[in-house]
Amino acid sequence: SAVISQKPSRDICQRGTSLTIQCQVDSQVTMMFWYRQQPGQSLTLIATANQGSEATYESGFVIDKFPISRPNLTFSTLTVSNMSPEDSSIYLCSVEEGTGFRSFFGQGTRLTVV
Amino acid sequence: DAKTTQPPSMDCAEGRAANLPCNHSTISGNEYVYWYRQIHSQGPQYIIHGLKNNETNEMASLIITEDRKSSTLILPHATLRDTAVYYCIVRPHSGNTPLVFGKGTRLSVIA
């Protein structure tokens, strides 16, 4: 099973600033997925990151707000830009592995914007 | 949008079987049923998946009805550590397809 290291685990940020979240996987994967989980809610897909191409964003999410990098097959970053309190959420990265197409998740980044 | 419907919450006594239902009446022929759970403040964890036959692993059993329109996840001997939100997800059995999460069922295991 894939092991995913996500950093930071939590942060408290001032509004108007940006935070970059890192996701490192212990194996090479084609796609990495970024999710947001707002307080008390389920997970919502932000974007899909494929190495060597621009990320594909879901409706309601834009590159200017959530720029994503995918420099190689084991690493990705998600930046939350120009933050507001509404961005306070848990952000998770995920990869898929194995013949059963199982998904594995990082432990998440708990972001609080004040 | 999620293609599944689950009860918002359930309780289960410790040591008893927890049976979590899921309706997926619009499931397509090439779609599998996957179950994940999210223990508080952690990333979701894979439990089990299946197409049409019943499946069992070290964590749980999955019972899928013959018409595939519903399924039940069974935790045979629930413990306090099984308290979590359980998500039933329908998705194609193909690579690089993101998960679409519904609201899930919050299972509380009670001592």
PDB file of C-alpha atoms in Angstrom:
ATOM      1  CA  SER A   1       0.000   0.000   0.000  1.00  0.00           C
ATOM      2  CA  ALA A   2       1.156   3.531  -0.747  1.00  0.00           C
ATOM      3  CA  VAL A   3       2.469   5.639   2.108  1.00  0.00           C
ATOM      4  CA  ILE A   4       1.765   9.335   1.822  1.00  0.00           C
ATOM      5  CA  SER A   5       3.477  12.033   3.815  1.00  0.00           C
ATOM      6  CA  GLN A   6       1.662  15.344   3.906  1.00  0.00           C
ATOM      7  CA  LYS A   7       3.059  18.560   5.331  1.00  0.00           C
ATOM      8  CA  PRO A   8       2.262  20.605   7.299  1.00  0.00           C
ATOM      9  CA  SER A   9      -0.187  18.660   9.428  1.00  0.00           C
ATOM     10  CA  ARG A  10      -1.816  21.864  10.578  1.00  0.00           C
ATOM     11  CA  ASP A  11      -1.332  25.604  10.349  1.00  0.00           C
ATOM     12  CA  ILE A  12      -2.943  28.834  11.427  1.00  0.00           C
ATOM     13  CA  CYS A  13      -2.604  31.563   8.821  1.00  0.00           C
ATOM     14  CA  GLN A  14      -3.483  35.210   8.465  1.00  0.00           C
ATOM     15  CA  ARG A  15      -6.050  36.174   5.879  1.00  0.00           C
ATOM     16  CA  GLY A  16      -4.573  37.378   2.623  1.00  0.00           C
ATOM     17  CA  THR A  17      -1.545  35.104   2.857  1.00  0.00           C
ATOM     18  CA  SER A  18      -0.826  31.838   1.029  1.00  0.00           C
ATOM     19  CA  LEU A  19       0.035  28.358   2.248  1.00  0.00           C
ATOM     20  CA  THR A  20       1.700  25.589   0.265  1.00  0.00           C
ATOM     21  CA  ILE A  21       0.900  22.013   1.220  1.00  0.00           C
ATOM     22  CA  GLN A  22       3.285  19.241   0.246  1.00  0.00           C
ATOM     23  CA  CYS A  23       2.426  15.642  -0.553  1.00  0.00           C
ATOM     24  CA  GLN A  24       5.133  12.990  -0.896  1.00  0.00           C
ATOM     25  CA  VAL A  25       4.395   9.406  -1.939  1.00  0.00           C
ATOM     26  CA  ASP A  26       6.713   6.450  -1.395  1.00  0.00           C
ATOM     27  CA  SER A  27       6.114   5.088  -4.904  1.00  0.00           C
ATOM     28  CA  GLN A  28       5.648   6.472  -8.390  1.00  0.00           C
ATOM     29  CA  VAL A  29       2.043   7.232  -9.282  1.00  0.00           C
ATOM     30  CA  THR A  30       0.461   8.672 -12.390  1.00  0.00           C
ATOM     31  CA  MET A  31      -2.257  10.770 -10.797  1.00  0.00           C
ATOM     32  CA  MET A  32      -2.479  12.589  -7.501  1.00  0.00           C
ATOM     33  CA  PHE A  33      -5.754  13.977  -6.241  1.00  0.00           C
ATOM     34  CA  TRP A  34      -6.382  16.920  -3.940  1.00  0.00           C
ATOM     35  CA  TYR A  35      -9.500  17.120  -1.765  1.00  0.00           C
ATOM     36  CA  ARG A  36     -10.972  19.681   0.595  1.00  0.00           C
ATOM     37  CA  GLN A  37     -13.035  18.817   3.656  1.00  0.00           C
ATOM     38  CA  GLN A  38     -14.836  21.754   5.160  1.00  0.00           C
ATOM     39  CA  PRO A  39     -15.823  21.573   8.828  1.00  0.00           C
ATOM     40  CA  GLY A  40     -18.439  18.894   9.411  1.00  0.00           C
ATOM     41  CA  GLN A  41     -18.646  18.090   5.720  1.00  0.00           C
ATOM     42  CA  SER A  42     -17.594  15.305   3.392  1.00  0.00           C
ATOM     43  CA  LEU A  43     -14.622  15.400   1.033  1.00  0.00           C
ATOM     44  CA  THR A  44     -14.798  17.414  -2.183  1.00  0.00           C
ATOM     45  CA  LEU A  45     -12.367  16.922  -5.049  1.00  0.00           C
ATOM     46  CA  ILE A  46     -10.406  20.055  -5.875  1.00  0.00           C
ATOM     47  CA  ALA A  47      -8.254  18.864  -8.757  1.00  0.00           C
ATOM     48  CA  THR A  48      -6.384  16.018 -10.372  1.00  0.00           C
ATOM     49  CA  ALA A  49      -2.634  16.429 -10.851  1.00  0.00           C
ATOM     50  CA  ASN A  50      -0.882  14.509 -13.613  1.00  0.00           C
ATOM     51  CA  GLN A  51       2.890  14.703 -13.895  1.00  0.00           C
ATOM     52  CA  GLY A  52       3.997  16.766 -16.859  1.00  0.00           C
ATOM     53  CA  SER A  53       0.729  18.544 -17.497  1.00  0.00           C
ATOM     54  CA  GLU A  54      -1.485  21.151 -15.912  1.00  0.00           C
ATOM     55  CA  ALA A  55      -3.838  20.025 -13.213  1.00  0.00           C
ATOM     56  CA  THR A  56      -7.505  19.506 -14.009  1.00  0.00           C
ATOM     57  CA  TYR A  57      -9.813  21.451 -11.702  1.00  0.00           C
ATOM     58  CA  GLU A  58     -13.336  20.600 -10.615  1.00  0.00           C
ATOM     59  CA  SER A  59     -16.199  23.038 -10.922  1.00  0.00           C
ATOM     60  CA  GLY A  60     -15.898  25.756  -8.338  1.00  0.00           C
ATOM     61  CA  PHE A  61     -12.121  25.555  -8.046  1.00  0.00           C
ATOM     62  CA  VAL A  62      -9.712  27.668 -10.098  1.00  0.00           C
ATOM     63  CA  ILE A  63      -5.996  27.601 -10.688  1.00  0.00           C
ATOM     64  CA  ASP A  64      -5.431  31.146  -9.445  1.00  0.00           C
ATOM     65  CA  LYS A  65      -6.816  30.227  -6.050  1.00  0.00           C
ATOM     66  CA  PHE A  66      -5.426  26.682  -5.800  1.00  0.00           C
ATOM     67  CA  PRO A  67      -2.279  26.405  -7.945  1.00  0.00           C
ATOM     68  CA  ILE A  68      -0.884  22.887  -8.067  1.00  0.00           C
ATOM     69  CA  SER A  69       2.557  21.651  -8.997  1.00  0.00           C
ATOM     70  CA  ARG A  70       3.478  18.101  -9.958  1.00  0.00           C
ATOM     71  CA  PRO A  71       7.218  18.096 -10.679  1.00  0.00           C
ATOM     72  CA  ASN A  72       7.680  14.319 -10.602  1.00  0.00           C
ATOM     73  CA  LEU A  73       5.859  11.034 -10.064  1.00  0.00           C
ATOM     74  CA  THR A  74       6.167  11.055  -6.269  1.00  0.00           C
ATOM     75  CA  PHE A  75       5.497  14.650  -5.259  1.00  0.00           C
ATOM     76  CA  SER A  76       2.878  17.380  -5.538  1.00  0.00           C
ATOM     77  CA  THR A  77       2.047  20.669  -3.891  1.00  0.00           C
ATOM     78  CA  LEU A  78      -1.223  22.526  -3.450  1.00  0.00           C
ATOM     79  CA  THR A  79      -1.154  26.227  -2.659  1.00  0.00           C
ATOM     80  CA  VAL A  80      -4.110  27.956  -1.059  1.00  0.00           C
ATOM     81  CA  SER A  81      -3.742  31.563  -2.186  1.00  0.00           C
ATOM     82  CA  ASN A  82      -5.021  34.841  -0.776  1.00  0.00           C
ATOM     83  CA  MET A  83      -6.681  32.991   2.057  1.00  0.00           C
ATOM     84  CA  SER A  84      -9.895  33.968   3.777  1.00  0.00           C
ATOM     85  CA  PRO A  85     -11.621  32.365   6.778  1.00  0.00           C
ATOM     86  CA  GLU A  86     -13.811  30.423   4.321  1.00  0.00           C
ATOM     87  CA  ASP A  87     -10.711  28.484   3.299  1.00  0.00           C
ATOM     88  CA  SER A  88     -10.464  26.977   6.776  1.00  0.00           C
ATOM     89  CA  SER A  89     -10.666  23.263   6.019  1.00  0.00           C
ATOM     90  CA  ILE A  90      -8.760  20.026   5.975  1.00  0.00           C
ATOM     91  CA  TYR A  91      -6.872  19.514   2.724  1.00  0.00           C
ATOM     92  CA  LEU A  92      -5.961  15.968   1.706  1.00  0.00           C
ATOM     93  CA  CYS A  93      -3.963  14.416  -1.064  1.00  0.00           C
ATOM     94  CA  SER A  94      -4.691  10.982  -2.422  1.00  0.00           C
ATOM     95  CA  VAL A  95      -3.232   8.445  -4.810  1.00  0.00           C
ATOM     96  CA  GLU A  96      -4.477   5.232  -6.314  1.00  0.00           C
ATOM     97  CA  GLU A  97      -2.532   1.999  -6.301  1.00  0.00           C
ATOM     98  CA  GLY A  98      -2.873  -1.676  -6.910  1.00  0.00           C
ATOM     99  CA  THR A  99      -4.925  -3.917  -9.124  1.00  0.00           C
ATOM    100  CA  GLY A 100      -7.969  -3.157  -6.982  1.00  0.00           C
ATOM    101  CA  PHE A 101      -7.632   0.552  -7.707  1.00  0.00           C
ATOM    102  CA  ARG A 102      -7.637   1.351  -4.022  1.00  0.00           C
ATOM    103  CA  SER A 103      -7.127   4.927  -2.945  1.00  0.00           C
ATOM    104  CA  PHE A 104      -4.751   6.005  -0.213  1.00  0.00           C
ATOM    105  CA  PHE A 105      -4.832   9.307   1.586  1.00  0.00           C
ATOM    106  CA  GLY A 106      -2.428  11.510   3.432  1.00  0.00           C
ATOM    107  CA  GLN A 107      -3.242  12.432   7.002  1.00  0.00           C
ATOM    108  CA  GLY A 108      -4.433  15.840   5.875  1.00  0.00           C
ATOM    109  CA  THR A 109      -3.509  19.441   6.535  1.00  0.00           C
ATOM    110  CA  ARG A 110      -5.809  21.227   8.958  1.00  0.00           C
ATOM    111  CA  LEU A 111      -5.833  24.878   7.924  1.00  0.00           C
ATOM    112  CA  THR A 112      -7.307  27.647  10.034  1.00  0.00           C
ATOM    113  CA  VAL A 113      -7.435  31.156   8.580  1.00  0.00           C
ATOM    114  CA  VAL A 114      -7.825  34.018  11.020  1.00  0.00           C
TER     115      VAL A 114
ATOM    116  CA  ASP B   1     -22.697  14.068  -7.277  1.00  0.00           C
ATOM    117  CA  ALA B   2     -22.502  10.934  -5.192  1.00  0.00           C
ATOM    118  CA  LYS B   3     -24.476   7.982  -6.543  1.00  0.00           C
ATOM    119  CA  THR B   4     -25.121   6.453  -3.147  1.00  0.00           C
ATOM    120  CA  THR B   5     -27.504   6.982  -0.244  1.00  0.00           C
ATOM    121  CA  GLN B   6     -26.583   6.094   3.325  1.00  0.00           C
ATOM    122  CA  PRO B   7     -28.231   6.705   6.700  1.00  0.00           C
ATOM    123  CA  PRO B   8     -26.581   9.687   8.399  1.00  0.00           C
ATOM    124  CA  SER B   9     -25.843   7.885  11.650  1.00  0.00           C
ATOM    125  CA  MET B  10     -25.980   4.527  13.410  1.00  0.00           C
ATOM    126  CA  ASP B  11     -25.115   3.154  16.821  1.00  0.00           C
ATOM    127  CA  CYS B  12     -23.713  -0.261  17.593  1.00  0.00           C
ATOM    128  CA  ALA B  13     -22.865  -1.975  20.851  1.00  0.00           C
ATOM    129  CA  GLU B  14     -19.259  -3.001  21.291  1.00  0.00           C
ATOM    130  CA  GLY B  15     -18.694  -6.622  20.341  1.00  0.00           C
ATOM    131  CA  ARG B  16     -21.810  -6.812  18.192  1.00  0.00           C
ATOM    132  CA  ALA B  17     -21.946  -6.820  14.422  1.00  0.00           C
ATOM    133  CA  ALA B  18     -22.343  -3.456  12.733  1.00  0.00           C
ATOM    134  CA  ASN B  19     -24.372  -3.586   9.541  1.00  0.00           C
ATOM    135  CA  LEU B  20     -24.108  -0.447   7.429  1.00  0.00           C
ATOM    136  CA  PRO B  21     -26.503  -0.197   4.474  1.00  0.00           C
ATOM    137  CA  CYS B  22     -25.993   1.635   1.204  1.00  0.00           C
ATOM    138  CA  ASN B  23     -28.342   2.243  -1.702  1.00  0.00           C
ATOM    139  CA  HIS B  24     -26.901   2.625  -5.198  1.00  0.00           C
ATOM    140  CA  SER B  25     -29.884   2.049  -7.462  1.00  0.00           C
ATOM    141  CA  THR B  26     -28.304   3.752 -10.499  1.00  0.00           C
ATOM    142  CA  ILE B  27     -25.112   1.697 -10.461  1.00  0.00           C
ATOM    143  CA  SER B  28     -23.782   0.814 -13.908  1.00  0.00           C
ATOM    144  CA  GLY B  29     -22.582  -2.578 -15.034  1.00  0.00           C
ATOM    145  CA  ASN B  30     -18.904  -1.629 -14.919  1.00  0.00           C
ATOM    146  CA  GLU B  31     -19.054   0.070 -11.532  1.00  0.00           C
ATOM    147  CA  TYR B  32     -17.818  -1.434  -8.308  1.00  0.00           C
ATOM    148  CA  VAL B  33     -18.901  -0.693  -4.754  1.00  0.00           C
ATOM    149  CA  TYR B  34     -16.101   0.607  -2.536  1.00  0.00           C
ATOM    150  CA  TRP B  35     -16.181   1.299   1.179  1.00  0.00           C
ATOM    151  CA  TYR B  36     -13.902   3.684   3.010  1.00  0.00           C
ATOM    152  CA  ARG B  37     -13.955   5.010   6.537  1.00  0.00           C
ATOM    153  CA  GLN B  38     -12.627   8.158   8.125  1.00  0.00           C
ATOM    154  CA  ILE B  39     -11.691   8.078  11.757  1.00  0.00           C
ATOM    155  CA  HIS B  40     -11.762  11.502  13.347  1.00  0.00           C
ATOM    156  CA  SER B  41      -9.050  13.840  12.058  1.00  0.00           C
ATOM    157  CA  GLN B  42      -7.473  11.205   9.822  1.00  0.00           C
ATOM    158  CA  GLY B  43      -7.457  10.590   6.071  1.00  0.00           C
ATOM    159  CA  PRO B  44      -9.984   8.072   4.723  1.00  0.00           C
ATOM    160  CA  GLN B  45      -8.985   4.425   4.877  1.00  0.00           C
ATOM    161  CA  TYR B  46      -9.882   1.749   2.337  1.00  0.00           C
ATOM    162  CA  ILE B  47     -11.980  -1.106   3.732  1.00  0.00           C
ATOM    163  CA  ILE B  48     -13.238  -3.338   0.943  1.00  0.00           C
ATOM    164  CA  HIS B  49     -14.712  -3.373  -2.542  1.00  0.00           C
ATOM    165  CA  GLY B  50     -16.761  -5.683  -4.747  1.00  0.00           C
ATOM    166  CA  LEU B  51     -18.653  -6.030  -8.008  1.00  0.00           C
ATOM    167  CA  LYS B  52     -21.467  -8.524  -7.451  1.00  0.00           C
ATOM    168  CA  ASN B  53     -20.189 -11.330  -5.277  1.00  0.00           C
ATOM    169  CA  ASN B  54     -19.927 -11.121  -1.545  1.00  0.00           C
ATOM    170  CA  GLU B  55     -16.448 -10.205  -0.376  1.00  0.00           C
ATOM    171  CA  THR B  56     -14.634 -10.667   2.904  1.00  0.00           C
ATOM    172  CA  ASN B  57     -11.278  -9.506   4.162  1.00  0.00           C
ATOM    173  CA  GLU B  58      -9.622  -9.039   7.521  1.00  0.00           C
ATOM    174  CA  MET B  59     -11.563  -5.872   8.212  1.00  0.00           C
ATOM    175  CA  ALA B  60     -15.089  -6.509   7.019  1.00  0.00           C
ATOM    176  CA  SER B  61     -17.559  -8.302   4.795  1.00  0.00           C
ATOM    177  CA  LEU B  62     -19.434  -6.791   1.882  1.00  0.00           C
ATOM    178  CA  ILE B  63     -22.817  -8.141   0.851  1.00  0.00           C
ATOM    179  CA  ILE B  64     -24.153  -6.923  -2.508  1.00  0.00           C
ATOM    180  CA  THR B  65     -27.720  -7.708  -3.518  1.00  0.00           C
ATOM    181  CA  GLU B  66     -28.316  -9.725  -6.647  1.00  0.00           C
ATOM    182  CA  ASP B  67     -29.679  -6.716  -8.539  1.00  0.00           C
ATOM    183  CA  ARG B  68     -26.655  -4.698  -7.277  1.00  0.00           C
ATOM    184  CA  LYS B  69     -28.863  -1.814  -6.224  1.00  0.00           C
ATOM    185  CA  SER B  70     -27.817  -1.970  -2.613  1.00  0.00           C
ATOM    186  CA  SER B  71     -25.126  -3.348  -0.373  1.00  0.00           C
ATOM    187  CA  THR B  72     -24.282  -3.831   3.285  1.00  0.00           C
ATOM    188  CA  LEU B  73     -20.927  -3.478   4.973  1.00  0.00           C
ATOM    189  CA  ILE B  74     -20.576  -5.765   7.965  1.00  0.00           C
ATOM    190  CA  LEU B  75     -18.083  -5.256  10.772  1.00  0.00           C
ATOM    191  CA  PRO B  76     -18.453  -8.607  12.548  1.00  0.00           C
ATOM    192  CA  HIS B  77     -17.315  -7.595  16.036  1.00  0.00           C
ATOM    193  CA  ALA B  78     -17.332  -3.827  16.357  1.00  0.00           C
ATOM    194  CA  THR B  79     -14.862  -2.192  18.729  1.00  0.00           C
ATOM    195  CA  LEU B  80     -14.610   1.358  19.985  1.00  0.00           C
ATOM    196  CA  ARG B  81     -11.858   1.927  17.419  1.00  0.00           C
ATOM    197  CA  ASP B  82     -14.406   1.334  14.643  1.00  0.00           C
ATOM    198  CA  THR B  83     -16.173   4.586  15.517  1.00  0.00           C
ATOM    199  CA  ALA B  84     -15.861   6.583  12.279  1.00  0.00           C
ATOM    200  CA  VAL B  85     -17.683   7.943   9.254  1.00  0.00           C
ATOM    201  CA  TYR B  86     -18.194   5.191   6.678  1.00  0.00           C
ATOM    202  CA  TYR B  87     -18.446   6.075   3.004  1.00  0.00           C
ATOM    203  CA  CYS B  88     -20.006   3.866   0.341  1.00  0.00           C
ATOM    204  CA  ILE B  89     -18.724   4.864  -3.100  1.00  0.00           C
ATOM    205  CA  VAL B  90     -19.617   3.591  -6.542  1.00  0.00           C
ATOM    206  CA  ARG B  91     -16.953   3.965  -9.194  1.00  0.00           C
ATOM    207  CA  PRO B  92     -15.618   2.294 -12.317  1.00  0.00           C
ATOM    208  CA  HIS B  93     -13.021  -0.383 -11.790  1.00  0.00           C
ATOM    209  CA  SER B  94     -10.442   1.519 -13.780  1.00  0.00           C
ATOM    210  CA  GLY B  95      -7.347   3.426 -12.928  1.00  0.00           C
ATOM    211  CA  ASN B  96      -6.943   7.067 -11.993  1.00  0.00           C
ATOM    212  CA  THR B  97     -10.565   7.751 -11.255  1.00  0.00           C
ATOM    213  CA  PRO B  98     -11.093  10.043  -8.267  1.00  0.00           C
ATOM    214  CA  LEU B  99     -13.509   9.133  -5.517  1.00  0.00           C
ATOM    215  CA  VAL B 100     -16.790  11.020  -5.223  1.00  0.00           C
ATOM    216  CA  PHE B 101     -17.774  11.130  -1.570  1.00  0.00           C
ATOM    217  CA  GLY B 102     -21.322  11.351  -0.296  1.00  0.00           C
ATOM    218  CA  LYS B 103     -22.205  12.273   3.256  1.00  0.00           C
ATOM    219  CA  GLY B 104     -21.506   8.814   4.660  1.00  0.00           C
ATOM    220  CA  THR B 105     -22.775   7.144   7.835  1.00  0.00           C
ATOM    221  CA  ARG B 106     -21.402   8.159  11.195  1.00  0.00           C
ATOM    222  CA  LEU B 107     -21.064   4.927  13.170  1.00  0.00           C
ATOM    223  CA  SER B 108     -20.789   5.231  16.928  1.00  0.00           C
ATOM    224  CA  VAL B 109     -19.689   2.086  18.752  1.00  0.00           C
ATOM    225  CA  ILE B 110     -20.882   2.203  22.325  1.00  0.00           C
ATOM    226  CA  ALA B 111     -19.297   0.379  25.243  1.00  0.00           C
TER     227      ALA B 111
END
